[in-house]
Amino acid sequence: MSWPPIRPGWFFFGLALGLVTLGWLGRYVGRTDYHPGFVRFNQAISPEGNYFPTVDEMCAIARGCCRPDQVLVVVGGNSILYGVWQMQQEVWTGRLQELLGPRYCVVNFAFRGAVPADCGAVVAEALRDDFPRQIYIANEAPLTGEDAFGSAPYRFVFWQAYFSGRTLPFAPRDRQVRRYLSDRAHWNEAFELIFKEETDRVLHDTDFWNWVGFRHFFTVVSRYSLEPERRFLPRSEFPDDEVDGNDPKWEGVHYPPAADALETNLVFAGARLAYDPTPHGWRLKPAFHDDMLRTFGEAIPDRLKARTLILLGRNSPHYWNLGSPEDQDRGVAVIRDSVQLWRRAGYAAIEYGRGYSAEDYGDRAHLAPSGGRKLAAEVAPEVRAIAERLGYFK
Amino acid sequence: MSEEAPSANPDPPVPALSGLQPGVKDGRPVSAGNGRFLSALLSFAAGLAAALIIDYLLYRVGLPSKPFIYVAF
């Protein structure tokens, strides 16, 4: 053979050096804030765009935004707190930052469809030692609870923190995790998870390729790469495409008449099952009460509950006003009871949306910029009160 | 059939190298040292390329196979 053959020693040396170098690079970029001017994880840099931000990546963003002398305010929760119908320059968390002033640093880690125990909660928990003065804000629909280790689409963030030992021991959650992973139906997932998380812990491959995908070229097919010329574009070049819900051009889109019946049903239907009429008003059925109290109590580790603010919102008056007087009466009880249950479970909780107009919403649940400003005005005093209560400025 | 006459100027003897034979480039023999260097370089580069591919595959196998499509309720 005239061409030199492969020499195993050199090959394996190159392989080992390559993996070590990539692992080091992944670790390095994972701890570097490569999202300058971060506002939120828009759809191109979220699981909807096949981009899966890592715990390290989110922690680096928080460290990049927040000085050690500031109180870190992490906003988690779902599309309402993410700011659907709010362009990024008018997102409600920007207004919250203005109202709170320079002693606080607000970071928006909300994702569409996420629950209180998802991404933002995990990152805040992972940063508990770096930023002991922190407040976590999330929202949840009234009388709704999820697993303590998050919802399926965003659970990857929890798994990263869990397998790398960055979560607190919390018996109810640990019990749920053990039960989930030992269930025969999840064995395949458990095996893949352990393999993935263990290799990622050493090689930091997700951090490295996220950085490549954000800064240089993105290799995973998603709805953002269907056009050939955008196939490999780095995700940093995709704009946040949220629209302004107060712009008159969207007027006919907010409340399509054909959806009235369905949306109104969504506002009121859940409560019909959970409440009994009594001579003194609507009463939450004991089974629902106990189940909700337990679920809320297991959502966030005990040590972190006192610094957690849960927001429970009203739906748009457009649909609220379409409900019967009985539905509306019960609807008021639902929000009141949900706030009380979250408080009894150890959290701070408030209701928002009272007195908002239909124009403050972009649809049934999401707030337009005017509603976002009202939300920020309701949340800011609560954040200050929590900081005061926890002695953050003593 | 005529028998081929032995060459008056035969090729120089092949040195005994560990698994390597000298090549010929542009009509001139390439030394065994160059061959060893090229072999090591190629092997090292192949190892680096394999590391990159393995790293990328590990990243890709960790991604969900089903897309996440958000629907608001």
Coordinates of C-alpha atoms in Angstrom, one line a residue:
Chain A
M1 CA 0.0 0.0 0.0
S2 CA 1.5 3.3 -1.1
W3 CA -0.6 5.7 1.0
P4 CA 0.3 5.6 4.7
P5 CA -2.3 3.7 6.7
I6 CA -4.0 4.9 9.9
R7 CA -1.8 4.6 13.0
P8 CA -4.0 3.6 15.9
G9 CA -1.8 5.4 18.5
W10 CA -2.1 8.8 16.7
F11 CA -5.8 8.2 15.9
F12 CA -6.7 7.6 19.5
F13 CA -4.5 10.5 20.7
G14 CA -6.4 12.8 18.2
L15 CA -9.7 11.4 19.4
A16 CA -9.0 11.9 23.0
L17 CA -7.5 15.3 22.5
G18 CA -10.5 16.3 20.4
L19 CA -13.0 15.2 23.0
V20 CA -11.1 16.9 25.8
T21 CA -10.8 20.1 23.8
L22 CA -14.5 20.1 22.8
G23 CA -15.5 19.3 26.4
W24 CA -13.4 22.2 27.6
L25 CA -14.8 24.5 24.9
G26 CA -18.4 23.4 25.9
R27 CA -17.7 24.1 29.5
Y28 CA -16.2 27.5 28.7
V29 CA -18.9 28.7 26.4
G30 CA -21.6 27.3 28.7
R31 CA -20.3 29.6 31.4
T32 CA -20.0 32.6 29.1
D33 CA -23.0 34.9 28.4
Y34 CA -23.3 34.7 24.6
H35 CA -26.7 36.3 24.5
P36 CA -25.8 40.0 24.7
G37 CA -28.9 42.1 25.3
F38 CA -30.9 39.1 26.3
V39 CA -34.6 39.9 26.7
R40 CA -36.3 36.4 26.6
F41 CA -36.0 33.0 24.9
N42 CA -37.9 33.8 21.7
Q43 CA -39.3 30.9 19.7
A44 CA -36.1 30.5 17.6
I45 CA -34.1 29.9 20.7
S46 CA -36.6 27.7 22.5
P47 CA -37.7 24.1 22.1
E48 CA -40.2 25.3 19.5
G49 CA -37.2 26.0 17.3
N50 CA -35.4 22.8 18.3
Y51 CA -33.0 24.9 20.5
F52 CA -32.7 23.6 24.0
P53 CA -31.1 26.1 26.3
T54 CA -29.0 24.6 29.1
V55 CA -28.9 25.3 32.8
D56 CA -25.4 26.6 32.4
E57 CA -26.4 28.9 29.5
M58 CA -29.3 30.4 31.5
C59 CA -27.1 30.8 34.6
A60 CA -24.5 32.6 32.5
I61 CA -27.2 35.0 31.2
A62 CA -28.4 35.7 34.8
R63 CA -24.8 36.3 35.9
G64 CA -24.2 38.5 32.8
C65 CA -27.2 40.6 33.6
C66 CA -27.2 40.8 37.4
R67 CA -24.6 42.4 39.6
P68 CA -23.9 40.7 43.0
D69 CA -25.3 43.8 44.8
Q70 CA -28.7 43.4 43.0
V71 CA -31.6 41.3 44.0
L72 CA -32.0 38.7 41.2
V73 CA -35.7 38.5 40.1
V74 CA -36.2 35.4 37.9
V75 CA -39.4 35.3 35.9
G76 CA -40.6 31.9 35.0
G77 CA -44.0 30.6 34.1
N78 CA -45.8 30.4 30.8
S79 CA -46.5 32.4 27.7
I80 CA -48.4 35.1 29.7
L81 CA -45.2 36.0 31.6
Y82 CA -43.1 35.4 28.5
G83 CA -45.1 38.2 26.9
V84 CA -47.0 36.9 24.0
W85 CA -48.6 39.9 22.2
Q86 CA -45.8 42.1 23.5
M87 CA -42.9 43.1 21.3
Q88 CA -39.6 42.6 23.1
Q89 CA -39.0 46.4 23.6
E90 CA -42.3 46.6 25.4
V91 CA -42.4 43.3 27.3
W92 CA -43.8 43.6 30.8
T93 CA -40.6 42.5 32.5
G94 CA -38.9 45.5 31.0
R95 CA -41.5 47.7 32.7
L96 CA -41.1 45.7 35.9
Q97 CA -37.4 46.4 35.8
E98 CA -38.1 50.2 35.4
L99 CA -40.5 50.1 38.4
L100 CA -38.1 48.2 40.6
G101 CA -35.1 50.3 39.9
P102 CA -31.4 49.4 39.9
R103 CA -31.4 47.5 43.2
Y104 CA -33.2 44.7 41.3
C105 CA -32.3 42.8 38.2
V106 CA -35.2 41.2 36.3
V107 CA -34.5 38.2 34.0
N108 CA -37.3 36.7 31.9
F109 CA -36.9 32.9 31.7
A110 CA -40.6 32.2 31.0
F111 CA -41.4 29.8 28.1
R112 CA -44.6 29.2 26.3
G113 CA -46.6 26.4 27.9
A114 CA -44.3 26.1 30.9
V115 CA -45.4 25.6 34.5
P116 CA -44.0 27.2 37.8
A117 CA -41.6 24.3 38.4
D118 CA -40.0 24.6 34.9
C119 CA -37.0 26.4 33.6
G120 CA -36.9 29.6 35.6
A121 CA -37.5 27.8 38.8
V122 CA -34.7 25.4 38.1
V123 CA -32.2 28.1 37.2
A124 CA -33.1 30.2 40.3
E125 CA -32.6 27.1 42.4
A126 CA -29.2 26.4 40.7
L127 CA -28.2 30.0 41.4
R128 CA -29.3 30.0 45.1
D129 CA -25.7 30.3 46.4
D130 CA -24.5 32.8 43.7
F131 CA -27.5 35.0 44.3
P132 CA -28.9 34.3 47.8
R133 CA -31.0 37.4 47.5
Q134 CA -33.4 36.3 44.8
I135 CA -37.1 36.3 44.0
Y136 CA -38.8 33.9 41.7
I137 CA -42.0 34.8 39.9
A138 CA -44.3 32.4 38.1
N139 CA -47.9 32.1 37.1
E140 CA -50.4 29.3 36.9
A141 CA -53.9 28.9 35.9
P142 CA -56.3 28.8 38.9
L143 CA -56.8 25.3 40.3
T144 CA -54.0 23.8 38.2
G145 CA -50.9 22.0 39.3
E146 CA -48.1 20.0 37.7
D147 CA -45.4 17.6 38.7
A148 CA -42.7 19.0 40.9
F149 CA -40.1 18.3 38.3
G150 CA -41.8 20.3 35.6
S151 CA -43.8 19.7 32.4
A152 CA -42.6 17.2 29.8
P153 CA -41.5 19.7 27.1
Y154 CA -39.3 21.6 29.5
R155 CA -38.2 18.8 31.8
F156 CA -34.8 18.6 30.1
V157 CA -33.8 21.7 32.2
F158 CA -34.7 20.0 35.4
W159 CA -32.9 16.8 34.4
Q160 CA -29.7 18.7 33.7
A161 CA -29.7 20.3 37.1
Y162 CA -30.8 17.1 38.8
F163 CA -28.2 14.8 37.4
S164 CA -25.4 17.4 37.9
G165 CA -26.4 17.8 41.6
R166 CA -27.6 21.4 41.4
T167 CA -31.0 20.8 42.8
L168 CA -31.8 20.9 46.5
P169 CA -32.8 17.7 48.2
F170 CA -36.6 17.9 48.5
A171 CA -38.3 14.8 49.6
P172 CA -41.6 15.1 47.8
R173 CA -39.9 15.9 44.5
D174 CA -37.2 13.3 44.9
R175 CA -40.0 10.8 45.6
Q176 CA -41.8 11.8 42.4
V177 CA -38.6 11.6 40.4
R178 CA -37.8 8.1 41.7
R179 CA -41.4 6.9 41.0
Y180 CA -41.2 8.3 37.5
L181 CA -37.9 6.8 36.6
S182 CA -38.6 3.4 38.1
D183 CA -41.9 3.1 36.3
R184 CA -41.5 0.5 33.6
A185 CA -43.2 2.8 31.0
H186 CA -40.3 5.2 31.5
W187 CA -37.3 2.8 31.5
N188 CA -36.2 3.7 27.9
E189 CA -36.4 7.4 28.8
A190 CA -34.6 6.8 32.0
F191 CA -31.8 5.0 30.3
E192 CA -31.4 7.6 27.5
L193 CA -31.6 10.3 30.2
I194 CA -28.8 8.9 32.3
F195 CA -26.6 8.3 29.3
K196 CA -27.3 11.7 27.9
E197 CA -26.8 13.6 31.1
E198 CA -23.7 11.7 32.2
T199 CA -22.0 12.3 28.8
D200 CA -23.1 15.9 28.8
R201 CA -21.8 16.4 32.3
V202 CA -18.3 15.4 31.0
L203 CA -18.3 16.6 27.4
H204 CA -20.7 19.6 27.6
D205 CA -21.7 18.8 24.1
T206 CA -25.1 20.6 24.3
D207 CA -23.5 23.7 25.5
F208 CA -20.9 23.6 22.7
W209 CA -23.4 22.9 19.9
N210 CA -25.9 25.5 21.3
W211 CA -23.2 28.1 21.1
V212 CA -22.3 27.0 17.6
G213 CA -26.0 27.1 16.7
F214 CA -26.6 30.5 18.2
R215 CA -23.4 32.2 17.0
H216 CA -22.3 30.4 13.8
F217 CA -24.6 27.9 12.1
F218 CA -27.6 25.9 13.3
T219 CA -27.8 22.3 12.1
V220 CA -31.1 21.0 13.4
V221 CA -34.2 21.1 11.2
S222 CA -37.1 23.0 12.6
R223 CA -39.9 25.2 11.3
Y224 CA -37.3 28.0 11.3
S225 CA -35.1 26.3 8.7
L226 CA -37.7 25.2 6.2
E227 CA -36.5 27.8 3.6
P228 CA -33.2 26.7 2.1
E229 CA -31.6 30.0 2.5
R230 CA -32.3 30.0 6.2
R231 CA -31.4 26.4 6.7
F232 CA -28.1 26.9 8.5
L233 CA -28.5 30.5 9.7
P234 CA -27.3 31.0 13.3
R235 CA -30.2 31.5 15.7
S236 CA -28.8 34.9 16.8
E237 CA -30.0 36.2 13.4
F238 CA -33.6 35.3 13.9
P239 CA -35.6 38.2 15.3
D240 CA -38.0 38.0 18.2
D241 CA -41.2 38.0 16.1
E242 CA -43.8 38.7 18.8
V243 CA -46.2 41.4 17.7
D244 CA -47.8 44.4 19.4
G245 CA -51.2 43.4 20.7
N246 CA -52.3 47.0 21.0
D247 CA -51.6 47.7 17.3
P248 CA -55.0 48.4 15.7
K249 CA -54.1 46.2 12.7
W250 CA -54.7 43.1 14.9
E251 CA -58.1 44.3 16.0
G252 CA -60.0 41.6 14.2
V253 CA -57.7 38.8 15.5
H254 CA -58.0 39.1 19.2
Y255 CA -61.5 37.8 19.7
P256 CA -62.8 35.9 16.7
P257 CA -66.6 35.5 17.1
A258 CA -66.4 31.9 16.0
A259 CA -64.2 31.1 19.0
D260 CA -66.5 32.7 21.6
A261 CA -68.3 29.6 22.7
L262 CA -65.1 27.5 23.0
E263 CA -63.0 30.2 24.8
T264 CA -65.8 31.0 27.2
N265 CA -66.1 27.4 28.0
L266 CA -62.4 27.2 28.7
V267 CA -62.7 30.1 31.1
F268 CA -65.5 28.5 33.2
A269 CA -65.7 24.8 32.6
G270 CA -63.0 23.6 35.0
A271 CA -64.6 25.2 38.0
R272 CA -68.0 23.6 37.3
L273 CA -66.5 20.2 38.3
A274 CA -64.6 21.4 41.3
Y275 CA -67.2 23.4 43.2
D276 CA -70.4 22.7 45.1
P277 CA -73.1 25.3 45.8
T278 CA -73.7 26.0 49.4
P279 CA -76.0 28.5 51.1
H280 CA -73.0 30.7 51.8
G281 CA -71.6 30.6 48.2
W282 CA -69.4 28.3 46.2
R283 CA -67.3 25.8 48.0
L284 CA -64.3 23.9 46.6
K285 CA -64.8 20.2 46.9
P286 CA -62.6 18.6 49.6
A287 CA -60.9 16.2 47.2
F288 CA -59.9 19.1 44.9
H289 CA -58.8 21.2 47.9
D290 CA -56.6 18.5 49.3
D291 CA -55.1 17.6 45.9
M292 CA -54.3 21.2 45.0
L293 CA -52.8 21.9 48.4
R294 CA -50.5 18.9 48.1
T295 CA -49.6 19.7 44.5
F296 CA -48.8 23.3 45.3
G297 CA -46.8 22.3 48.3
E298 CA -44.6 20.0 46.3
A299 CA -44.0 22.4 43.4
I300 CA -41.0 24.3 44.9
P301 CA -38.5 23.2 47.6
D302 CA -39.6 24.4 51.1
R303 CA -36.4 26.5 51.5
L304 CA -37.3 28.5 48.4
K305 CA -41.0 28.9 48.8
A306 CA -40.9 32.2 50.8
R307 CA -39.1 34.0 48.0
T308 CA -41.6 32.7 45.3
L309 CA -44.4 34.8 44.0
I310 CA -47.2 33.0 42.2
L311 CA -49.5 35.1 39.9
L312 CA -53.0 34.0 39.2
G313 CA -54.7 35.8 36.5
R314 CA -58.2 36.6 35.3
N315 CA -59.1 35.9 31.7
S316 CA -60.1 38.7 29.3
P317 CA -63.3 40.5 30.2
H318 CA -64.4 39.8 26.7
Y319 CA -65.0 36.1 27.6
W320 CA -65.7 36.7 31.3
N321 CA -68.7 38.8 30.4
L322 CA -70.1 36.1 28.1
G323 CA -70.4 33.7 31.1
S324 CA -73.6 33.3 33.1
P325 CA -73.9 35.1 36.5
E326 CA -73.5 31.7 38.2
D327 CA -70.3 31.1 36.2
Q328 CA -68.9 34.5 37.1
D329 CA -69.7 34.0 40.8
R330 CA -67.9 30.7 40.8
G331 CA -65.1 32.2 38.7
V332 CA -64.4 34.7 41.4
A333 CA -64.3 32.0 44.0
V334 CA -61.9 29.9 41.9
I335 CA -59.3 32.7 41.8
R336 CA -59.8 33.7 45.5
D337 CA -59.4 30.0 46.6
S338 CA -56.4 29.4 44.3
V339 CA -54.6 32.4 45.8
Q340 CA -55.4 31.2 49.3
L341 CA -54.2 27.7 48.6
W342 CA -50.9 28.9 47.2
R343 CA -50.4 31.1 50.3
R344 CA -51.3 28.2 52.6
A345 CA -48.7 26.1 50.8
G346 CA -46.1 28.7 51.8
Y347 CA -45.8 31.0 48.9
A348 CA -46.6 34.6 48.2
A349 CA -49.5 34.8 45.8
I350 CA -51.6 37.5 44.2
E351 CA -54.4 37.8 41.8
Y352 CA -53.9 40.1 38.8
G353 CA -56.3 41.3 36.1
R354 CA -59.0 42.8 38.1
G355 CA -60.2 46.0 36.3
Y356 CA -58.2 45.3 33.1
S357 CA -60.2 46.0 29.9
A358 CA -60.6 43.6 27.0
E359 CA -58.1 45.8 25.1
D360 CA -55.5 45.0 27.7
Y361 CA -55.5 41.4 26.4
G362 CA -54.4 40.0 23.1
D363 CA -56.6 37.0 23.4
R364 CA -58.3 35.1 26.3
A365 CA -55.3 34.9 28.5
H366 CA -52.3 36.8 27.1
L367 CA -51.8 40.5 27.9
A368 CA -51.2 43.2 25.3
P369 CA -48.5 45.8 26.2
S370 CA -51.1 47.9 28.1
G371 CA -52.0 44.9 30.2
G372 CA -48.4 44.1 30.7
R373 CA -47.8 47.5 32.1
K374 CA -50.7 47.0 34.5
L375 CA -49.3 43.6 35.5
A376 CA -45.9 45.1 36.2
A377 CA -47.5 47.8 38.3
E378 CA -49.3 45.1 40.4
V379 CA -46.2 42.9 40.7
A380 CA -43.6 45.5 41.6
P381 CA -45.0 46.3 45.1
E382 CA -45.2 42.6 45.9
V383 CA -41.6 42.0 44.9
R384 CA -40.5 44.9 47.1
A385 CA -42.6 43.5 50.0
I386 CA -41.0 40.0 49.6
A387 CA -37.5 41.6 49.6
E388 CA -38.4 43.6 52.7
R389 CA -39.9 40.6 54.4
L390 CA -36.8 38.5 53.7
G391 CA -34.4 41.3 54.8
Y392 CA -32.6 41.6 51.5
F393 CA -31.7 45.2 52.1
K394 CA -30.7 45.0 55.8
Chain B
M1 CA 8.6 -14.1 -26.1
S2 CA 11.7 -12.3 -25.3
E3 CA 12.8 -12.3 -21.7
E4 CA 13.0 -8.9 -20.2
A5 CA 16.6 -7.8 -19.6
P6 CA 17.5 -6.9 -16.0
S7 CA 17.5 -3.2 -15.5
A8 CA 20.9 -1.6 -15.5
N9 CA 19.8 0.8 -12.8
P10 CA 17.5 -1.1 -10.4
D11 CA 15.4 0.7 -7.7
P12 CA 17.2 1.3 -4.5
P13 CA 16.5 -1.3 -1.8
V14 CA 13.4 -0.8 0.3
P15 CA 14.3 0.0 3.9
A16 CA 12.6 -2.0 6.5
L17 CA 10.2 0.4 8.3
S18 CA 7.5 -0.4 10.7
G19 CA 4.6 -0.9 8.4
L20 CA 5.5 1.9 6.0
Q21 CA 6.7 1.7 2.5
P22 CA 8.3 4.7 0.8
G23 CA 6.0 6.3 -1.8
V24 CA 6.9 8.0 -5.1
K25 CA 5.9 11.5 -5.9
D26 CA 6.7 13.4 -9.1
G27 CA 9.0 10.5 -10.1
R28 CA 11.1 10.9 -7.0
P29 CA 11.0 8.6 -4.0
V30 CA 9.4 10.0 -0.8
S31 CA 11.5 9.2 2.2
A32 CA 10.2 6.9 4.9
G33 CA 10.4 9.7 7.4
N34 CA 7.9 11.8 5.4
G35 CA 5.6 8.8 5.1
R36 CA 5.6 8.3 8.9
F37 CA 4.9 11.9 9.5
L38 CA 2.1 12.0 7.0
S39 CA 0.7 8.8 8.5
A40 CA 0.8 10.2 12.0
L41 CA -0.7 13.5 10.8
L42 CA -3.5 11.8 9.0
S43 CA -4.2 9.5 11.9
F44 CA -4.3 12.4 14.3
A45 CA -6.6 14.5 12.0
A46 CA -8.9 11.5 11.6
G47 CA -9.0 11.2 15.4
L48 CA -9.9 14.8 15.8
A49 CA -12.6 14.5 13.1
A50 CA -14.0 11.4 14.8
A51 CA -14.1 13.4 18.1
L52 CA -16.1 16.1 16.4
I53 CA -18.5 13.6 14.9
I54 CA -19.0 11.7 18.2
D55 CA -19.6 15.0 20.1
Y56 CA -22.1 16.1 17.5
L57 CA -23.9 12.8 17.5
L58 CA -24.1 12.8 21.3
Y59 CA -25.7 16.3 21.1
R60 CA -28.2 15.2 18.4
V61 CA -29.3 11.9 20.1
G62 CA -30.1 14.0 23.1
L63 CA -32.7 16.0 21.2
P64 CA -36.3 15.0 21.3
S65 CA -37.4 13.1 18.2
K66 CA -40.8 14.8 18.2
P67 CA -41.1 18.5 17.7
F68 CA -42.6 20.6 20.4
I69 CA -45.6 22.5 19.0
Y70 CA -47.0 25.0 21.4
V71 CA -50.8 25.4 21.4
A72 CA -52.3 27.8 23.8
F73 CA -55.5 26.8 25.7

